[in-house]
Coordinates of C-alpha atoms in Angstrom, one line a residue:
M240 CA 18.9 165.6 112.4
H241 CA 17.8 162.0 112.8
R242 CA 14.3 160.8 114.0
F243 CA 15.0 160.2 117.7
I244 CA 16.5 162.2 120.4
L245 CA 17.6 161.4 124.0
H246 CA 15.8 163.3 126.7
N247 CA 17.1 162.2 130.2
D248 CA 16.3 158.5 130.4
E249 CA 13.9 158.3 127.4
I250 CA 14.3 158.0 123.6
R251 CA 11.8 160.4 122.1
E252 CA 10.6 161.6 118.7
A253 CA 12.6 164.7 117.7
S254 CA 9.3 166.5 117.3
D255 CA 8.1 165.8 120.9
A256 CA 7.6 168.8 123.2
V257 CA 10.0 168.0 126.0
L258 CA 11.4 171.3 127.2
S259 CA 9.7 174.3 129.0
A260 CA 10.5 178.0 129.5
G261 CA 10.8 177.3 133.3
Q262 CA 14.0 175.4 132.7
V263 CA 16.4 178.3 133.3
G264 CA 19.1 176.9 131.2
V265 CA 16.9 176.8 128.1
L266 CA 16.3 180.6 128.0
A267 CA 19.7 181.6 129.5
G268 CA 21.9 179.2 127.6
W269 CA 23.0 177.8 131.0
G270 CA 24.6 174.5 130.3
V271 CA 27.4 172.7 128.6
F272 CA 27.7 170.6 125.4
S273 CA 30.0 168.6 123.3
T274 CA 30.1 167.1 119.8
L275 CA 31.3 163.5 119.3
R276 CA 32.2 161.4 116.3
V277 CA 30.5 158.0 116.1
A278 CA 32.3 155.3 114.1
G279 CA 31.3 151.7 114.1
G280 CA 28.8 152.5 116.8
V281 CA 31.7 153.7 119.0
L282 CA 31.9 157.1 120.6
F283 CA 35.4 158.3 119.7
A284 CA 37.4 159.8 122.6
F285 CA 34.3 159.7 124.9
E286 CA 36.5 159.9 128.0
R287 CA 38.0 163.2 126.8
H288 CA 34.7 164.7 126.0
W289 CA 33.3 163.6 129.3
A290 CA 36.2 165.1 131.3
R291 CA 35.9 168.4 129.5
M292 CA 32.1 168.6 130.0
Q293 CA 32.5 167.7 133.7
K294 CA 35.1 170.4 134.2
D295 CA 33.1 173.1 132.3
A296 CA 29.9 172.2 134.2
R297 CA 31.7 172.6 137.5
L298 CA 32.9 176.0 136.6
L299 CA 29.5 177.1 135.4
H300 CA 27.6 175.6 138.4
V301 CA 25.7 173.2 136.1
P302 CA 24.6 170.0 137.8
F303 CA 26.1 167.1 135.9
P304 CA 25.8 163.3 135.9
E305 CA 28.1 161.8 138.5
D306 CA 28.9 158.7 136.6
A307 CA 30.4 158.6 133.1
A308 CA 28.8 155.2 132.5
Y309 CA 25.4 156.8 133.0
L310 CA 25.9 159.2 130.2
H311 CA 27.7 156.7 128.0
S312 CA 25.0 154.1 128.2
R313 CA 22.3 156.5 127.2
L314 CA 24.2 157.9 124.3
L315 CA 24.6 154.3 123.0
R316 CA 20.9 153.8 123.3
L317 CA 20.3 156.8 121.1
I318 CA 22.9 155.6 118.5
E319 CA 21.1 152.3 118.3
S320 CA 17.7 153.8 118.1
N321 CA 18.7 156.0 115.1
G322 CA 21.0 153.3 113.5
A323 CA 23.6 156.1 113.7
H324 CA 26.7 153.9 113.6
E325 CA 28.6 156.4 111.4
A326 CA 27.4 159.8 112.6
T327 CA 27.9 163.0 114.5
L328 CA 26.4 163.2 118.0
R329 CA 25.6 166.4 120.0
V330 CA 25.1 166.0 123.8
A331 CA 24.0 168.8 126.1
V332 CA 23.4 169.1 129.9
V333 CA 21.0 172.0 130.7
R334 CA 20.6 173.5 134.2
N335 CA 16.9 173.6 135.3
R336 CA 16.8 175.5 138.5
G337 CA 17.7 178.9 139.8
G338 CA 16.4 182.5 139.7
I339 CA 13.0 184.0 139.6
W340 CA 12.0 182.4 136.3
E341 CA 12.4 178.8 137.6
G342 CA 9.4 176.6 136.8
P343 CA 8.3 173.3 138.3
N344 CA 11.1 170.9 137.4
T345 CA 11.6 167.3 138.5
H346 CA 15.3 167.2 137.6
D347 CA 18.2 169.5 138.5
F348 CA 19.3 169.2 134.9
D349 CA 18.1 167.8 131.6
L350 CA 20.3 165.5 129.5
I351 CA 19.6 166.0 125.7
A352 CA 21.4 164.3 122.8
L353 CA 20.8 164.1 119.1
T354 CA 22.5 162.6 116.1
T355 CA 22.9 163.6 112.5
G356 CA 24.8 162.4 109.4
L357 CA 28.5 163.1 108.7
K358 CA 29.2 166.4 106.8
N359 CA 31.5 166.7 103.8
W360 CA 33.7 169.7 104.6
G361 CA 35.3 169.8 101.3
R362 CA 39.1 169.9 100.5
G363 CA 39.9 173.3 101.9
V364 CA 38.5 176.2 104.0
R365 CA 38.3 179.9 103.3
L366 CA 38.8 181.9 106.5
A367 CA 37.6 185.4 107.5
V368 CA 39.0 187.3 110.4
A369 CA 37.1 188.8 113.4
E370 CA 38.8 191.1 115.9
Q371 CA 38.0 191.3 119.6
S372 CA 36.1 188.0 119.5
R373 CA 37.7 186.2 122.4
H374 CA 38.4 187.5 125.9
A375 CA 41.5 185.7 126.9
A376 CA 41.5 187.2 130.4
S377 CA 38.0 185.9 131.2
P378 CA 37.7 183.3 133.9
F379 CA 35.3 181.4 131.6
R380 CA 37.7 181.3 128.6
G381 CA 37.8 177.9 127.0
V382 CA 34.4 176.8 128.4
K383 CA 32.1 175.1 125.9
M384 CA 28.8 176.5 127.1
L385 CA 25.4 176.6 125.5
S386 CA 25.5 180.4 125.1
W387 CA 26.8 180.0 121.5
A388 CA 25.0 182.8 119.7
Q389 CA 28.1 185.0 119.3
N390 CA 29.9 182.2 117.5
L391 CA 26.9 181.5 115.3
V392 CA 26.4 185.2 114.3
T393 CA 30.1 185.6 113.6
L394 CA 30.0 182.6 111.4
E395 CA 26.8 183.6 109.6
L396 CA 28.3 187.0 108.8
A397 CA 31.4 185.4 107.4
Q398 CA 29.5 183.0 105.3
A399 CA 27.4 185.8 103.8
R400 CA 30.8 187.2 102.6
G401 CA 31.7 183.8 101.0
F402 CA 33.9 182.4 103.7
D403 CA 33.6 179.1 105.5
E404 CA 35.0 179.8 109.0
V405 CA 36.4 182.7 111.0
I406 CA 39.7 183.3 112.8
L407 CA 38.8 184.8 116.1
L408 CA 41.4 187.2 117.6
N409 CA 41.5 188.0 121.3
E410 CA 41.8 191.4 123.0
R411 CA 45.6 191.3 122.5
G412 CA 45.3 190.8 118.8
E413 CA 46.5 187.2 119.1
V414 CA 45.0 184.3 117.1
S415 CA 42.7 182.3 119.4
E416 CA 40.7 179.8 117.4
C417 CA 37.8 179.6 115.0
T418 CA 34.1 179.5 115.8
S419 CA 34.1 175.7 116.0
A420 CA 37.7 174.6 115.4
N421 CA 41.2 175.0 116.6
I422 CA 43.9 176.3 114.3
F423 CA 47.5 175.3 113.6
A424 CA 50.3 176.9 111.6
A425 CA 53.4 175.1 110.2
H426 CA 56.8 176.7 109.8
S427 CA 59.2 174.2 108.3
D428 CA 59.0 171.1 110.6
H429 CA 57.5 173.0 113.6
I430 CA 53.8 173.2 114.0
W431 CA 52.2 175.7 116.4
T432 CA 48.8 176.1 117.8
P433 CA 47.6 178.9 120.2
P434 CA 47.9 178.1 123.9
L435 CA 44.8 177.9 126.1
D436 CA 45.5 181.3 127.6
S437 CA 44.7 182.8 124.1
G438 CA 41.1 182.1 125.0
C439 CA 40.7 179.0 122.8
L440 CA 38.7 175.9 123.6
P441 CA 40.7 172.8 124.6
G442 CA 39.5 170.8 121.5
V443 CA 39.6 167.1 121.8
T444 CA 41.3 166.7 118.4
R445 CA 43.8 169.5 119.3
D446 CA 44.6 167.7 122.6
I447 CA 45.2 164.3 120.8
I448 CA 47.5 166.0 118.2
L449 CA 49.5 167.7 121.0
H450 CA 49.8 164.8 123.4
E451 CA 49.1 161.5 121.7
I452 CA 50.2 161.2 118.1
R453 CA 53.7 161.5 116.6
A454 CA 54.9 162.1 113.1
E455 CA 58.6 161.6 112.6
G456 CA 60.5 164.8 112.1
L457 CA 57.6 167.0 113.2
T458 CA 57.3 169.0 116.4
V459 CA 53.9 170.2 117.6
E460 CA 53.7 172.7 120.4
E461 CA 51.8 175.7 121.7
K462 CA 52.8 179.2 120.9
A463 CA 51.2 182.6 120.9
L464 CA 50.4 183.4 117.2
R465 CA 49.4 186.6 115.4
L466 CA 47.7 186.9 112.1
E467 CA 51.0 187.5 110.3
D468 CA 52.3 184.2 111.6
L469 CA 49.4 182.5 109.8
E470 CA 49.9 184.6 106.6
N471 CA 53.6 183.7 106.5
A472 CA 53.2 180.0 107.4
D473 CA 54.1 177.1 105.1
E474 CA 50.8 175.5 106.0
V475 CA 47.7 176.4 108.0
F476 CA 44.9 174.0 109.0
I477 CA 42.0 173.7 111.4
T478 CA 41.0 170.8 113.6
S479 CA 37.7 169.6 115.1
T480 CA 35.9 166.4 116.0
T481 CA 34.0 166.5 112.7
R482 CA 36.7 167.8 110.5
D483 CA 39.9 166.0 111.6
L484 CA 42.7 168.1 110.1
L485 CA 41.4 170.4 107.3
P486 CA 43.7 172.6 105.2
I487 CA 43.1 176.3 104.8
A488 CA 42.9 177.7 101.2
D489 CA 43.0 181.4 102.0
I490 CA 42.6 184.0 104.7
E491 CA 40.5 187.0 103.8
G492 CA 41.1 186.2 100.1
R493 CA 44.9 185.8 100.4
P494 CA 46.3 182.3 99.7
A495 CA 47.5 180.5 102.8
G496 CA 50.5 178.1 102.8
I497 CA 52.6 176.8 100.1
N498 CA 52.2 173.0 100.6
D499 CA 50.2 170.5 102.6
S500 CA 52.8 167.8 103.4
N501 CA 53.0 168.2 107.2
R502 CA 49.3 168.3 107.6
E503 CA 49.0 165.1 105.5
R504 CA 51.6 163.4 107.7
L505 CA 49.8 164.5 110.9
Q506 CA 46.4 163.4 109.4
A507 CA 47.8 160.0 108.6
A508 CA 49.0 159.7 112.3
F509 CA 45.7 160.9 113.6
S510 CA 43.8 158.5 111.4
H511 CA 45.9 155.6 112.7
Y512 CA 45.1 156.6 116.3
F513 CA 41.4 156.9 115.4
D514 CA 41.3 153.5 113.7
E515 CA 43.1 151.8 116.6
Y516 CA 40.8 153.4 119.2
I517 CA 37.7 152.3 117.3
G518 CA 39.0 148.9 116.4
S519 CA 40.1 148.0 119.9
R520 CA 36.7 148.7 121.3
V521 CA 34.8 146.9 118.5
A522 CA 37.1 143.9 119.0
A523 CA 36.5 144.0 122.8
G524 CA 32.7 144.2 122.2
S525 CA 32.7 147.4 124.3
P526 CA 31.7 150.4 122.2
Q527 CA 33.0 153.3 124.3

């Protein structure tokens, strides 16, 4: 993590004591968050991250900034303070009031953000499998909330076994997502990803691949997938804000996919979209 953090309207040292137990969201994980890619000082796809956080906050009854420009301007201040023009940024909105453990708070919510360097994810990912790890019928499915311990423990257990990520299955035995990534499987020129009713998060990279970019000859759609669909796929890859499109090397030790050509074509199209997004805002002098 870099030296400075954003806490509400202030840039603070990361070591500063700025939170208290009386902020109910701190102890209960009552809040929302998102992770953004910073390139050339620009927050890639900020509008999409903002919209998802706002929707999730409404569902979780988390007070949330009313103006996207409010949040955006403060995140840019943090980027400049840390010189984090090529970085990863995490932003969270934490609910402060409610229940018997509420302490004296001057704000309904706290805005917290921090930056760190970019991570090298390697050339391929080894996936474990965890059953009963998503509740597709939950009214809170697909919400990116601060209560993230289940994901972290699941990932930690998989890493102790030598894996990099985990395929999370829902109560119907369907593939949902990974702990911090969406998943895609290619069969010939058709590429499938689980639908939102599988319990997966609506990832920003996933959404861009589904609705914005095009690669000639390829069709990308949603479809309910089971583990055997991944095992029999020509290619399997995961997507996230920090990974782009990352190929899968094996699933529980079994090699996955027989080639990587479709993912490479989609990655090229995504990279073009990314570069155009960043370039247009740098040229306009408006790092959004």
